[in-house]
mmCIF file of C-alpha atoms and ligand atoms in Angstrom:
data_model
loop_
_atom_site.group_PDB
_atom_site.id
_atom_site.type_symbol
_atom_site.label_atom_id
_atom_site.label_comp_id
_atom_site.label_asym_id
_atom_site.label_seq_id
_atom_site.Cartn_x
_atom_site.Cartn_y
_atom_site.Cartn_z
ATOM 1 C CA MET A 1 62.917 -166.297 89.937
ATOM 2 C CA ARG A 2 62.176 -167.266 93.551
ATOM 3 C CA ARG A 3 59.109 -169.443 94.096
ATOM 4 C CA PRO A 4 57.164 -168.185 97.131
ATOM 5 C CA LEU A 5 56.997 -170.450 100.181
ATOM 6 C CA ILE A 6 54.096 -170.448 102.626
ATOM 7 C CA ALA A 7 54.964 -172.543 105.680
ATOM 8 C CA GLY A 8 52.650 -173.218 108.629
ATOM 9 C CA ASN A 9 54.221 -173.501 112.084
ATOM 10 C CA TRP A 10 51.724 -175.387 114.219
ATOM 11 C CA LYS A 11 53.745 -174.902 117.413
ATOM 12 C CA MET A 12 52.462 -177.180 120.231
ATOM 13 C CA TYR A 13 49.046 -177.851 118.702
ATOM 14 C CA LYS A 14 47.233 -180.866 117.217
ATOM 15 C CA THR A 15 47.107 -184.567 118.036
ATOM 16 C CA THR A 16 47.672 -187.231 115.363
ATOM 17 C CA GLY A 17 43.951 -187.509 114.583
ATOM 18 C CA GLU A 18 43.626 -183.728 114.236
ATOM 19 C CA THR A 19 46.702 -183.726 111.991
ATOM 20 C CA GLU A 20 45.200 -186.267 109.584
ATOM 21 C CA GLU A 21 41.875 -184.425 109.466
ATOM 22 C CA TYR A 22 43.636 -181.105 108.821
ATOM 23 C CA ILE A 23 45.679 -182.503 105.919
ATOM 24 C CA HIS A 24 42.608 -183.914 104.206
ATOM 25 C CA ARG A 25 40.749 -180.628 104.592
ATOM 26 C CA LEU A 26 43.715 -178.581 103.381
ATOM 27 C CA ALA A 27 44.325 -180.858 100.380
ATOM 28 C CA ALA A 28 40.701 -180.382 99.326
ATOM 29 C CA LEU A 29 41.203 -176.601 99.308
ATOM 30 C CA LEU A 30 44.468 -176.498 97.374
ATOM 31 C CA ARG A 31 44.946 -176.589 93.613
ATOM 32 C CA THR A 32 46.975 -179.325 91.930
ATOM 33 C CA GLN A 33 49.627 -176.761 91.071
ATOM 34 C CA GLU A 34 50.037 -173.822 93.377
ATOM 35 C CA GLU A 35 52.032 -170.689 92.653
ATOM 36 C CA ALA A 36 53.514 -170.993 96.139
ATOM 37 C CA GLU A 37 55.308 -173.961 97.608
ATOM 38 C CA VAL A 38 53.303 -175.090 100.660
ATOM 39 C CA ALA A 39 54.668 -176.639 103.857
ATOM 40 C CA ILE A 40 53.265 -177.598 107.245
ATOM 41 C CA CYS A 41 55.380 -178.043 110.365
ATOM 42 C CA PRO A 42 53.479 -180.168 112.906
ATOM 43 C CA PRO A 43 54.891 -181.088 116.325
ATOM 44 C CA PHE A 44 57.288 -184.081 116.395
ATOM 45 C CA THR A 45 54.555 -186.415 117.690
ATOM 46 C CA SER A 46 52.445 -185.821 114.565
ATOM 47 C CA LEU A 47 55.194 -186.063 111.944
ATOM 48 C CA GLN A 48 54.660 -189.721 111.144
ATOM 49 C CA ALA A 49 50.878 -189.355 110.833
ATOM 50 C CA ALA A 50 51.416 -186.244 108.709
ATOM 51 C CA SER A 51 53.954 -187.981 106.499
ATOM 52 C CA ARG A 52 51.495 -190.793 105.705
ATOM 53 C CA ALA A 53 48.540 -188.472 105.164
ATOM 54 C CA LEU A 54 50.584 -186.195 102.893
ATOM 55 C CA ALA A 55 51.759 -189.146 100.781
ATOM 56 C CA SER A 56 48.174 -189.998 99.870
ATOM 57 C CA CYS A 57 46.526 -186.552 99.854
ATOM 58 C CA GLY A 58 47.056 -185.845 96.151
ATOM 59 C CA ARG A 59 48.605 -182.404 96.677
ATOM 60 C CA GLU A 60 52.204 -181.287 96.926
ATOM 61 C CA ILE A 61 52.501 -180.216 100.550
ATOM 62 C CA LEU A 62 55.976 -180.425 102.079
ATOM 63 C CA LEU A 63 56.562 -181.730 105.572
ATOM 64 C CA GLY A 64 58.536 -179.564 107.965
ATOM 65 C CA ALA A 65 59.711 -179.962 111.565
ATOM 66 C CA GLN A 66 59.859 -177.235 114.196
ATOM 67 C CA ASP A 67 63.301 -178.006 115.589
ATOM 68 C CA VAL A 68 66.156 -180.534 115.563
ATOM 69 C CA TYR A 69 69.142 -181.472 117.718
ATOM 70 C CA PRO A 70 72.469 -181.115 115.886
ATOM 71 C CA GLU A 71 73.760 -184.675 116.512
ATOM 72 C CA GLU A 72 72.880 -187.855 114.640
ATOM 73 C CA GLU A 73 72.379 -190.017 117.751
ATOM 74 C CA GLY A 74 73.521 -190.306 121.338
ATOM 75 C CA ALA A 75 72.685 -189.624 124.969
ATOM 76 C CA PHE A 76 70.524 -186.534 124.417
ATOM 77 C CA THR A 77 67.333 -187.368 126.301
ATOM 78 C CA GLY A 78 64.240 -185.872 124.761
ATOM 79 C CA GLU A 79 65.933 -184.646 121.593
ATOM 80 C CA ILE A 80 65.272 -185.575 117.947
ATOM 81 C CA SER A 81 68.056 -185.972 115.384
ATOM 82 C CA PRO A 82 68.224 -184.914 111.724
ATOM 83 C CA LEU A 83 68.443 -188.601 110.734
ATOM 84 C CA MET A 84 65.131 -189.284 112.481
ATOM 85 C CA LEU A 85 63.460 -186.359 110.732
ATOM 86 C CA LYS A 86 64.826 -187.342 107.347
ATOM 87 C CA ASP A 87 63.551 -190.891 107.936
ATOM 88 C CA LEU A 88 60.008 -189.517 108.280
ATOM 89 C CA GLY A 89 60.146 -187.590 105.023
ATOM 90 C CA VAL A 90 60.810 -184.172 106.566
ATOM 91 C CA ARG A 91 62.080 -181.671 103.964
ATOM 92 C CA LEU A 92 62.270 -178.412 105.916
ATOM 93 C CA VAL A 93 63.285 -177.677 109.506
ATOM 94 C CA ILE A 94 62.548 -174.473 111.414
ATOM 95 C CA VAL A 95 65.688 -173.466 113.307
ATOM 96 C CA GLY A 96 66.162 -170.711 115.872
ATOM 97 C CA HIS A 97 62.495 -169.795 116.297
ATOM 98 C CA SER A 98 62.246 -166.900 118.748
ATOM 99 C CA GLU A 99 60.166 -169.006 121.145
ATOM 100 C CA ARG A 100 63.085 -171.433 121.393
ATOM 101 C CA ARG A 101 65.647 -168.637 121.673
ATOM 102 C CA GLN A 102 63.633 -166.781 124.337
ATOM 103 C CA ILE A 103 61.858 -169.494 126.343
ATOM 104 C CA LEU A 104 64.437 -172.289 125.993
ATOM 105 C CA GLY A 105 67.571 -170.152 125.891
ATOM 106 C CA GLU A 106 68.932 -171.220 122.485
ATOM 107 C CA THR A 107 72.093 -169.345 121.570
ATOM 108 C CA ASP A 108 73.406 -168.402 118.128
ATOM 109 C CA ASP A 109 76.100 -171.022 118.599
ATOM 110 C CA LEU A 110 73.512 -173.801 118.992
ATOM 111 C CA VAL A 111 71.375 -172.381 116.182
ATOM 112 C CA ALA A 112 74.398 -172.381 113.843
ATOM 113 C CA ARG A 113 75.094 -176.047 114.702
ATOM 114 C CA LYS A 114 71.466 -176.906 113.955
ATOM 115 C CA VAL A 115 71.573 -175.113 110.592
ATOM 116 C CA ARG A 116 74.677 -177.089 109.612
ATOM 117 C CA ALA A 117 73.136 -180.404 110.764
ATOM 118 C CA VAL A 118 69.997 -179.814 108.697
ATOM 119 C CA ILE A 119 72.039 -178.974 105.592
ATOM 120 C CA LYS A 120 74.321 -181.977 106.100
ATOM 121 C CA HIS A 121 71.254 -184.234 105.971
ATOM 122 C CA ARG A 122 69.965 -182.567 102.827
ATOM 123 C CA MET A 123 66.967 -180.858 104.345
ATOM 124 C CA THR A 124 66.254 -177.130 104.117
ATOM 125 C CA PRO A 125 66.642 -174.957 107.202
ATOM 126 C CA ILE A 126 64.148 -172.157 107.776
ATOM 127 C CA LEU A 127 66.341 -169.939 109.929
ATOM 128 C CA CYS A 128 64.321 -167.501 112.068
ATOM 129 C CA VAL A 129 65.778 -164.135 113.000
ATOM 130 C CA GLY A 130 64.176 -161.063 114.517
ATOM 131 C CA GLU A 131 64.354 -158.341 117.119
ATOM 132 C CA THR A 132 62.436 -157.679 120.352
ATOM 133 C CA LEU A 133 60.276 -154.589 120.835
ATOM 134 C CA GLU A 134 62.910 -153.087 123.152
ATOM 135 C CA GLU A 135 65.613 -153.570 120.505
ATOM 136 C CA ARG A 136 63.395 -151.958 117.854
ATOM 137 C CA GLU A 137 62.559 -149.010 120.096
ATOM 138 C CA ALA A 138 66.239 -148.554 120.926
ATOM 139 C CA GLY A 139 67.079 -148.390 117.190
ATOM 140 C CA LYS A 140 68.954 -151.697 117.407
ATOM 141 C CA ALA A 141 66.737 -153.899 115.225
ATOM 142 C CA GLU A 142 69.071 -153.941 112.226
ATOM 143 C CA GLU A 143 72.156 -154.626 114.325
ATOM 144 C CA LYS A 144 70.384 -157.548 116.044
ATOM 145 C CA VAL A 145 69.124 -159.161 112.838
ATOM 146 C CA VAL A 146 72.380 -158.736 110.920
ATOM 147 C CA GLY A 147 74.279 -160.133 113.923
ATOM 148 C CA GLN A 148 72.057 -163.235 113.942
ATOM 149 C CA VAL A 149 72.466 -163.747 110.190
ATOM 150 C CA ARG A 150 76.264 -163.501 110.471
ATOM 151 C CA ALA A 151 76.512 -165.818 113.505
ATOM 152 C CA ASP A 152 73.991 -168.437 112.375
ATOM 153 C CA LEU A 153 75.367 -168.824 108.827
ATOM 154 C CA GLU A 154 79.052 -168.689 109.686
ATOM 155 C CA GLY A 155 81.223 -171.058 107.675
ATOM 156 C CA LEU A 156 78.566 -172.085 105.132
ATOM 157 C CA SER A 157 79.261 -172.128 101.407
ATOM 158 C CA PRO A 158 77.465 -169.734 99.026
ATOM 159 C CA GLU A 159 75.769 -172.719 97.304
ATOM 160 C CA THR A 160 74.202 -174.012 100.523
ATOM 161 C CA VAL A 161 73.103 -170.554 101.607
ATOM 162 C CA ALA A 162 71.440 -170.003 98.224
ATOM 163 C CA ASP A 163 69.154 -173.004 98.808
ATOM 164 C CA MET A 164 68.115 -172.199 102.350
ATOM 165 C CA VAL A 165 65.308 -170.072 103.740
ATOM 166 C CA ILE A 166 65.459 -167.222 106.246
ATOM 167 C CA ALA A 167 62.333 -165.996 108.039
ATOM 168 C CA TYR A 168 62.405 -162.466 109.404
ATOM 169 C CA GLU A 169 60.101 -162.597 112.405
ATOM 170 C CA PRO A 170 60.020 -159.490 114.599
ATOM 171 C CA ILE A 171 59.344 -160.940 118.052
ATOM 172 C CA TRP A 172 56.841 -158.203 118.916
ATOM 173 C CA ALA A 173 54.682 -159.342 115.976
ATOM 174 C CA ILE A 174 54.556 -163.058 116.800
ATOM 175 C CA GLY A 175 51.188 -164.160 118.120
ATOM 176 C CA THR A 176 50.324 -160.597 119.114
ATOM 177 C CA GLY A 177 48.068 -159.573 116.227
ATOM 178 C CA LYS A 178 50.555 -156.758 115.437
ATOM 179 C CA THR A 179 52.020 -157.191 111.971
ATOM 180 C CA ALA A 180 55.010 -155.220 110.753
ATOM 181 C CA THR A 181 53.889 -152.940 107.923
ATOM 182 C CA PRO A 182 54.748 -154.370 104.501
ATOM 183 C CA GLU A 183 57.246 -151.503 104.124
ATOM 184 C CA ASP A 184 58.991 -152.282 107.458
ATOM 185 C CA ALA A 185 59.136 -155.984 106.616
ATOM 186 C CA GLN A 186 60.471 -155.183 103.131
ATOM 187 C CA GLU A 187 63.135 -152.912 104.617
ATOM 188 C CA MET A 188 64.432 -155.655 106.912
ATOM 189 C CA ASN A 189 64.191 -158.401 104.281
ATOM 190 C CA SER A 190 66.105 -156.220 101.861
ATOM 191 C CA LEU A 191 68.767 -155.568 104.507
ATOM 192 C CA ILE A 192 69.094 -159.335 105.085
ATOM 193 C CA ARG A 193 69.451 -159.889 101.325
ATOM 194 C CA ARG A 194 72.170 -157.220 101.110
ATOM 195 C CA GLU A 195 73.984 -158.857 104.016
ATOM 196 C CA ILE A 196 73.808 -162.236 102.245
ATOM 197 C CA ALA A 197 75.256 -160.558 99.133
ATOM 198 C CA SER A 198 78.176 -159.157 101.073
ATOM 199 C CA LEU A 199 78.868 -162.434 102.919
ATOM 200 C CA PHE A 200 78.126 -165.002 100.194
ATOM 201 C CA GLY A 201 77.922 -163.142 96.876
ATOM 202 C CA ALA A 202 75.318 -162.003 94.375
ATOM 203 C CA GLU A 203 74.033 -165.402 93.322
ATOM 204 C CA ALA A 204 73.272 -166.621 96.845
ATOM 205 C CA SER A 205 71.588 -163.292 97.573
ATOM 206 C CA ALA A 206 69.406 -163.515 94.452
ATOM 207 C CA ARG A 207 68.381 -167.129 95.117
ATOM 208 C CA ILE A 208 67.825 -167.337 98.873
ATOM 209 C CA ARG A 209 64.181 -167.089 99.933
ATOM 210 C CA ILE A 210 63.475 -164.627 102.714
ATOM 211 C CA LEU A 211 60.062 -164.935 104.368
ATOM 212 C CA TYR A 212 58.203 -162.664 106.741
ATOM 213 C CA GLY A 213 56.530 -164.037 109.872
ATOM 214 C CA GLY A 214 54.479 -162.362 112.592
ATOM 215 C CA SER A 215 50.667 -162.348 112.701
ATOM 216 C CA VAL A 216 50.300 -163.113 108.990
ATOM 217 C CA LYS A 217 46.625 -163.594 108.137
ATOM 218 C CA PRO A 218 44.456 -163.882 105.017
ATOM 219 C CA ASP A 219 43.781 -160.131 105.112
ATOM 220 C CA ASN A 220 47.425 -159.000 105.174
ATOM 221 C CA ILE A 221 49.220 -161.612 103.045
ATOM 222 C CA ALA A 222 48.528 -159.914 99.689
ATOM 223 C CA SER A 223 50.126 -156.609 100.675
ATOM 224 C CA LEU A 224 53.164 -158.393 102.160
ATOM 225 C CA MET A 225 53.617 -160.480 99.009
ATOM 226 C CA GLU A 226 53.695 -157.325 96.856
ATOM 227 C CA MET A 227 57.064 -156.448 98.394
ATOM 228 C CA GLU A 228 60.115 -157.238 96.318
ATOM 229 C CA ASP A 229 62.136 -158.999 99.005
ATOM 230 C CA ILE A 230 59.325 -160.922 100.727
ATOM 231 C CA ASP A 231 59.327 -164.418 99.263
ATOM 232 C CA GLY A 232 56.564 -165.902 101.358
ATOM 233 C CA ALA A 233 55.486 -166.297 104.966
ATOM 234 C CA LEU A 234 56.010 -168.363 108.080
ATOM 235 C CA VAL A 235 52.544 -168.510 109.597
ATOM 236 C CA GLY A 236 51.775 -169.516 113.180
ATOM 237 C CA GLY A 237 48.257 -169.029 114.560
ATOM 238 C CA ALA A 238 46.525 -168.544 111.205
ATOM 239 C CA SER A 239 47.950 -171.830 109.883
ATOM 240 C CA LEU A 240 46.040 -173.904 112.448
ATOM 241 C CA ASP A 241 42.798 -173.656 110.520
ATOM 242 C CA PRO A 242 43.005 -175.172 107.010
ATOM 243 C CA GLU A 243 40.556 -172.646 105.491
ATOM 244 C CA SER A 244 42.542 -169.686 106.759
ATOM 245 C CA PHE A 245 45.862 -171.288 105.745
ATOM 246 C CA ALA A 246 44.566 -172.057 102.236
ATOM 247 C CA ARG A 247 43.515 -168.409 101.816
ATOM 248 C CA ILE A 248 47.029 -167.349 102.808
ATOM 249 C CA VAL A 249 48.501 -169.824 100.285
ATOM 250 C CA HIS A 250 46.290 -168.161 97.650
ATOM 251 C CA PHE A 251 47.279 -164.643 98.819
ATOM 252 C CA GLN A 252 43.571 -164.005 99.346
ATOM 253 C CA GLY A 253 41.937 -161.761 101.919
HETATM 254 C C1 LIG B 1 55.466 -168.103 114.172
HETATM 255 O O1 LIG B 1 55.192 -168.888 115.060
HETATM 256 O O2 LIG B 1 56.498 -168.261 113.504
HETATM 257 C C2 LIG B 1 54.554 -166.983 113.913
HETATM 258 C C3 LIG B 1 54.891 -166.096 113.010
HETATM 259 O O3 LIG B 1 53.396 -166.957 114.666
HETATM 260 P P1 LIG B 1 52.105 -166.014 114.387
HETATM 261 O O4 LIG B 1 51.771 -166.126 112.919
HETATM 262 O O5 LIG B 1 51.024 -166.624 115.253
HETATM 263 O O6 LIG B 1 52.462 -164.633 114.779
#
């Protein structure tokens, strides 16, 4: 039985003060025990403030980061290591988000190194995969996504893969207001699960959580969550407001 995960990706939004205020408002809206596991991924500059606010908010909300550099320390100006994230209480790390792949030129090779670094430090990677509109229109969406899954998970053991999270995020649906239909998202998530089965075996495929991301909102979460292979959501824009995020956590329109 896979527990759903609803994770908010704040992208480059919110100062430390806004982060603390958000956490208090969100905590007031959540139940003591939620059906879904809940995570927020603030920018690096807000992680420490978030970590403190989460420790005293009275609700189980996991702390996530939006990226990591795959070395423990060294001359990597501007980068943040897995050790530093772990030190702040980070439990989940988004890796390979399409904005980093597209705007900052991250390759599958770098993404794979990041996945391994996160696992080595006993945090959970949320690996993002997804196709562009051009790739979808050219009938190449499946090839692209399967290729990313193969490249980014290469060399991992079935046990580690079972405990990680993949987010299928079609790039044309991110921040655009266009959501994949629940059926399209289910089709791709199911393909990813079959690929995990063929690469890592039945147990890893049954246990790994596969999310959908791309313009998820309170009014479309319920229909997405009805799909067999959608185990939750990675939410960008609609996670910035605690009321809207709480409604998504409750699968409520
Ligand atoms: C994201 O940033 O991962 C995302 C899915 O964004 P949005 O919900 O705004 O489309």
